XYZ file of C-alpha atoms in Angstrom:
273
model
C -0.007 0.005 0.020
C 1.374 3.371 -0.950
C 1.660 6.276 1.534
C -0.834 8.142 -0.610
C -3.399 5.303 -0.359
C -2.891 5.245 3.454
C -3.433 9.013 3.654
C -6.729 8.609 1.806
C -7.699 5.797 4.099
C -6.997 7.926 7.126
C -9.284 10.649 5.736
C -12.004 8.139 4.937
C -11.967 6.525 8.389
C -11.871 9.874 10.145
C -14.736 11.307 8.120
C -17.094 8.350 8.546
C -16.261 7.303 12.125
C -14.184 9.994 13.807
C -11.325 7.501 14.379
C -7.659 8.242 13.896
C -5.870 5.620 11.767
C -2.303 5.989 13.003
C 0.533 5.674 10.511
C 2.229 3.003 12.674
C -0.710 0.726 11.754
C 0.031 0.799 8.000
C 1.282 -2.805 7.910
C -1.630 -3.980 10.074
C -4.037 -2.161 7.770
C -2.645 -3.862 4.662
C -2.835 -7.252 6.410
C -6.489 -6.685 7.351
C -7.468 -5.371 3.919
C -6.129 -8.486 2.116
C -9.182 -10.682 2.926
C -11.542 -7.812 2.035
C -9.877 -7.444 -1.379
C -10.152 -11.168 -2.022
C -13.840 -11.310 -1.033
C -14.535 -8.314 -3.333
C -12.823 -10.048 -6.254
C -9.653 -7.957 -6.510
C -6.146 -9.270 -7.056
C -4.569 -6.965 -4.498
C -5.235 -4.332 -1.893
C -3.857 -1.709 -4.244
C -6.316 -2.678 -6.979
C -9.246 -2.534 -4.561
C -8.324 0.895 -3.297
C -7.745 2.201 -6.856
C -11.289 1.071 -7.713
C -12.638 2.691 -4.544
C -10.978 6.009 -5.243
C -12.134 6.065 -8.888
C -15.736 5.040 -8.244
C -16.651 4.998 -4.566
C -19.071 2.215 -3.597
C -20.622 2.694 -0.115
C -20.777 -1.009 0.757
C -17.114 -1.601 -0.060
C -16.052 1.624 1.686
C -17.785 0.490 4.893
C -16.327 -2.984 4.712
C -12.879 -1.432 4.446
C -13.499 0.944 7.333
C -14.938 -1.678 9.605
C -11.987 -4.057 9.136
C -9.603 -1.268 10.196
C -11.272 -0.436 13.490
C -9.921 -1.908 16.716
C -12.373 -4.477 17.914
C -10.436 -6.259 20.677
C -12.556 -7.243 23.618
C -13.045 -9.999 26.166
C -15.416 -11.048 28.960
C -15.446 -8.875 32.064
C -12.679 -6.664 30.722
C -11.345 -4.291 33.412
C -12.533 -6.247 36.384
C -12.552 -3.220 38.664
C -15.392 -1.710 36.664
C -17.424 -4.895 36.943
C -16.776 -5.021 40.679
C -18.142 -1.484 41.023
C -21.062 -2.349 38.801
C -21.985 -5.555 40.637
C -21.235 -4.574 44.263
C -22.315 -0.934 44.301
C -24.089 0.412 41.260
C -26.564 -2.320 40.316
C -27.934 -2.763 43.856
C -28.287 1.017 44.288
C -30.051 1.409 40.957
C -32.322 -1.522 41.638
C -33.460 0.092 44.877
C -33.884 3.480 43.296
C -35.898 2.107 40.338
C -38.250 0.102 42.640
C -38.528 -2.959 40.442
C -38.468 -1.216 37.080
C -36.396 -2.983 34.454
C -32.850 -1.651 34.331
C -31.587 -0.647 30.881
C -27.866 -0.931 30.078
C -26.117 0.003 26.857
C -22.774 -1.452 25.753
C -21.705 1.126 23.181
C -18.903 -0.225 20.986
C -19.537 -3.832 21.977
C -17.521 -5.429 19.161
C -18.204 -9.217 19.222
C -20.510 -8.931 22.219
C -18.509 -10.077 25.253
C -19.131 -6.907 27.209
C -22.899 -6.977 26.563
C -23.083 -10.602 27.765
C -20.926 -9.787 30.764
C -23.293 -6.976 31.824
C -26.314 -9.241 31.514
C -24.549 -11.843 33.627
C -23.858 -9.273 36.337
C -27.452 -8.213 36.524
C -28.947 -11.714 36.384
C -26.553 -12.907 39.064
C -28.350 -10.349 41.298
C -31.749 -11.532 40.082
C -32.539 -8.199 38.508
C -34.838 -7.449 35.620
C -32.616 -6.045 32.902
C -32.408 -5.144 29.215
C -28.944 -4.911 27.571
C -28.274 -3.322 24.247
C -24.975 -4.024 22.517
C -24.118 -1.748 19.567
C -21.244 -1.470 17.204
C -20.347 -0.214 13.773
C -18.730 -3.410 12.546
C -21.242 -5.701 10.831
C -19.053 -8.778 11.042
C -18.431 -8.285 14.756
C -22.166 -7.850 15.321
C -22.914 -11.033 13.395
C -20.638 -12.905 15.825
C -22.330 -11.138 18.750
C -25.745 -12.258 17.411
C -24.518 -15.855 17.079
C -23.492 -15.766 20.785
C -20.964 -18.544 20.103
C -17.331 -18.332 21.254
C -14.260 -20.504 21.283
C -12.927 -22.053 24.441
C -10.069 -19.522 24.462
C -12.557 -16.593 24.147
C -14.782 -17.944 26.920
C -11.925 -18.550 29.333
C -10.519 -15.086 28.641
C -12.338 -13.387 31.432
C -14.780 -16.000 32.751
C -14.281 -18.450 35.615
C -14.980 -22.067 35.035
C -18.152 -21.740 37.152
C -19.407 -18.785 35.101
C -18.556 -20.544 31.874
C -20.674 -23.628 32.595
C -23.473 -21.631 34.157
C -24.000 -19.161 31.289
C -22.725 -21.058 28.222
C -23.340 -24.497 26.714
C -20.830 -26.491 24.704
C -21.851 -26.908 21.110
C -19.271 -28.687 19.004
C -16.034 -26.702 19.304
C -17.875 -23.567 20.554
C -19.642 -22.318 23.620
C -23.079 -20.781 23.123
C -24.860 -18.333 25.412
C -27.703 -19.743 27.480
C -31.262 -18.774 26.567
C -31.575 -16.848 29.819
C -28.891 -14.488 28.582
C -30.195 -14.307 25.029
C -33.624 -13.161 26.337
C -32.249 -9.964 27.863
C -29.577 -8.954 25.283
C -30.072 -7.474 21.807
C -27.624 -6.102 19.313
C -27.799 -3.377 16.659
C -25.538 -1.504 14.326
C -24.910 2.114 15.504
C -22.477 4.798 14.381
C -21.814 6.881 17.499
C -20.732 9.943 15.543
C -23.938 10.051 13.560
C -26.552 11.878 15.698
C -29.378 11.118 13.277
C -29.164 7.370 14.266
C -29.963 7.994 17.973
C -33.456 8.034 19.404
C -33.294 10.609 22.281
C -36.226 8.919 23.985
C -34.415 5.571 24.145
C -32.565 6.196 27.414
C -30.465 3.992 29.652
C -29.648 3.753 33.359
C -26.000 2.689 32.690
C -23.857 3.156 29.565
C -20.481 1.375 29.016
C -18.534 3.118 26.295
C -15.011 1.851 27.031
C -11.861 1.883 24.838
C -13.902 3.690 22.165
C -12.911 7.338 22.584
C -9.155 6.756 22.755
C -8.592 6.497 18.991
C -11.022 9.306 18.110
C -10.386 12.835 16.936
C -11.220 15.491 19.576
C -14.268 16.802 17.646
C -15.609 13.255 17.295
C -15.112 12.544 20.960
C -17.171 15.575 21.843
C -19.883 14.501 19.467
C -20.018 11.012 20.912
C -20.140 12.262 24.539
C -22.939 14.674 23.564
C -24.909 11.722 22.211
C -24.203 9.567 25.297
C -25.411 12.372 27.516
C -28.768 12.470 25.676
C -29.195 8.746 26.016
C -28.313 8.538 29.728
C -30.975 9.204 32.414
C -30.080 12.106 34.639
C -29.126 9.915 37.637
C -27.420 7.318 35.454
C -23.780 6.337 35.175
C -21.303 6.252 32.302
C -18.315 3.959 32.250
C -15.328 4.863 30.132
C -12.114 2.862 30.019
C -9.921 3.079 33.110
C -7.263 5.085 31.306
C -9.733 7.273 29.330
C -10.558 10.826 30.497
C -12.773 13.551 29.144
C -9.871 15.901 28.527
C -12.228 18.868 28.375
C -14.207 17.232 25.564
C -17.505 17.524 27.443
C -18.877 19.474 30.410
C -21.761 17.100 30.720
C -19.951 14.492 32.897
C -17.689 14.477 35.891
C -15.553 11.537 37.112
C -16.435 9.778 40.370
C -13.551 9.956 42.781
C -11.947 6.590 43.546
C -13.804 4.782 40.770
C -11.678 4.800 37.696
C -13.668 5.162 34.504
C -16.966 5.928 36.248
C -18.726 9.177 35.392
C -21.999 10.880 36.265
C -23.683 13.945 34.846
C -22.250 17.144 36.291
C -24.551 19.184 38.575
C -23.827 22.344 36.618
C -24.832 20.727 33.356
C -28.092 19.400 34.832
C -28.994 22.814 36.181
C -28.395 24.377 32.719
C -30.312 21.637 31.049
C -33.278 22.142 33.368
């Protein structure tokens, strides 16, 4: 792949998703684009990109973009966040909601492990819950819908007890139990496209972790604005433990002693009122 092609890819990814495609990922990008080129019937990545630049095709552009995004995830990633969620937040929210179904959103769920982990945490406490997992990557969402994972993927984050309680062996894979599938749904969402969001579809807890790190500042602000609209006023937002707002939004403030946990800022709520 030529430097010029990579520059154009950077612009394409940034425009459509707000993500930065760093130059040190050029070799990784070319490796990931190889299978896309073969599926699309091209002899090489260069030929595919040349065709895209000369006559843009939306479906091919999105397939290219999606394969370049970082989709790494695993069950109960960042265990401290799940401890806070299970031991403090979920019991408090359940009491405050007085039996109403809790709504949780895993924004940027990739292949689904976070969404399933959140459902397990709530069901372990015998709570009524709805979990939405959303992502931009269609192939990742297809895997999330299938709810089937390899032994390596299952053991990456789950104890043996949790594995056999919530998943069933099916050939070489482990498939989510029906009790999990009943409370989790998945949909494709572009977080930087405000027209896709329903402002009336609001959540008690939003997990949006390891999503903002690779985004341009303007895109981060846009995403946080959208998350604020979708979060109830007394709800909680989880970012990654090493992610901070960096002045991108005045809507949230971090919770002291709880890395990654944010709530709406009092000043913002007063202005919103």
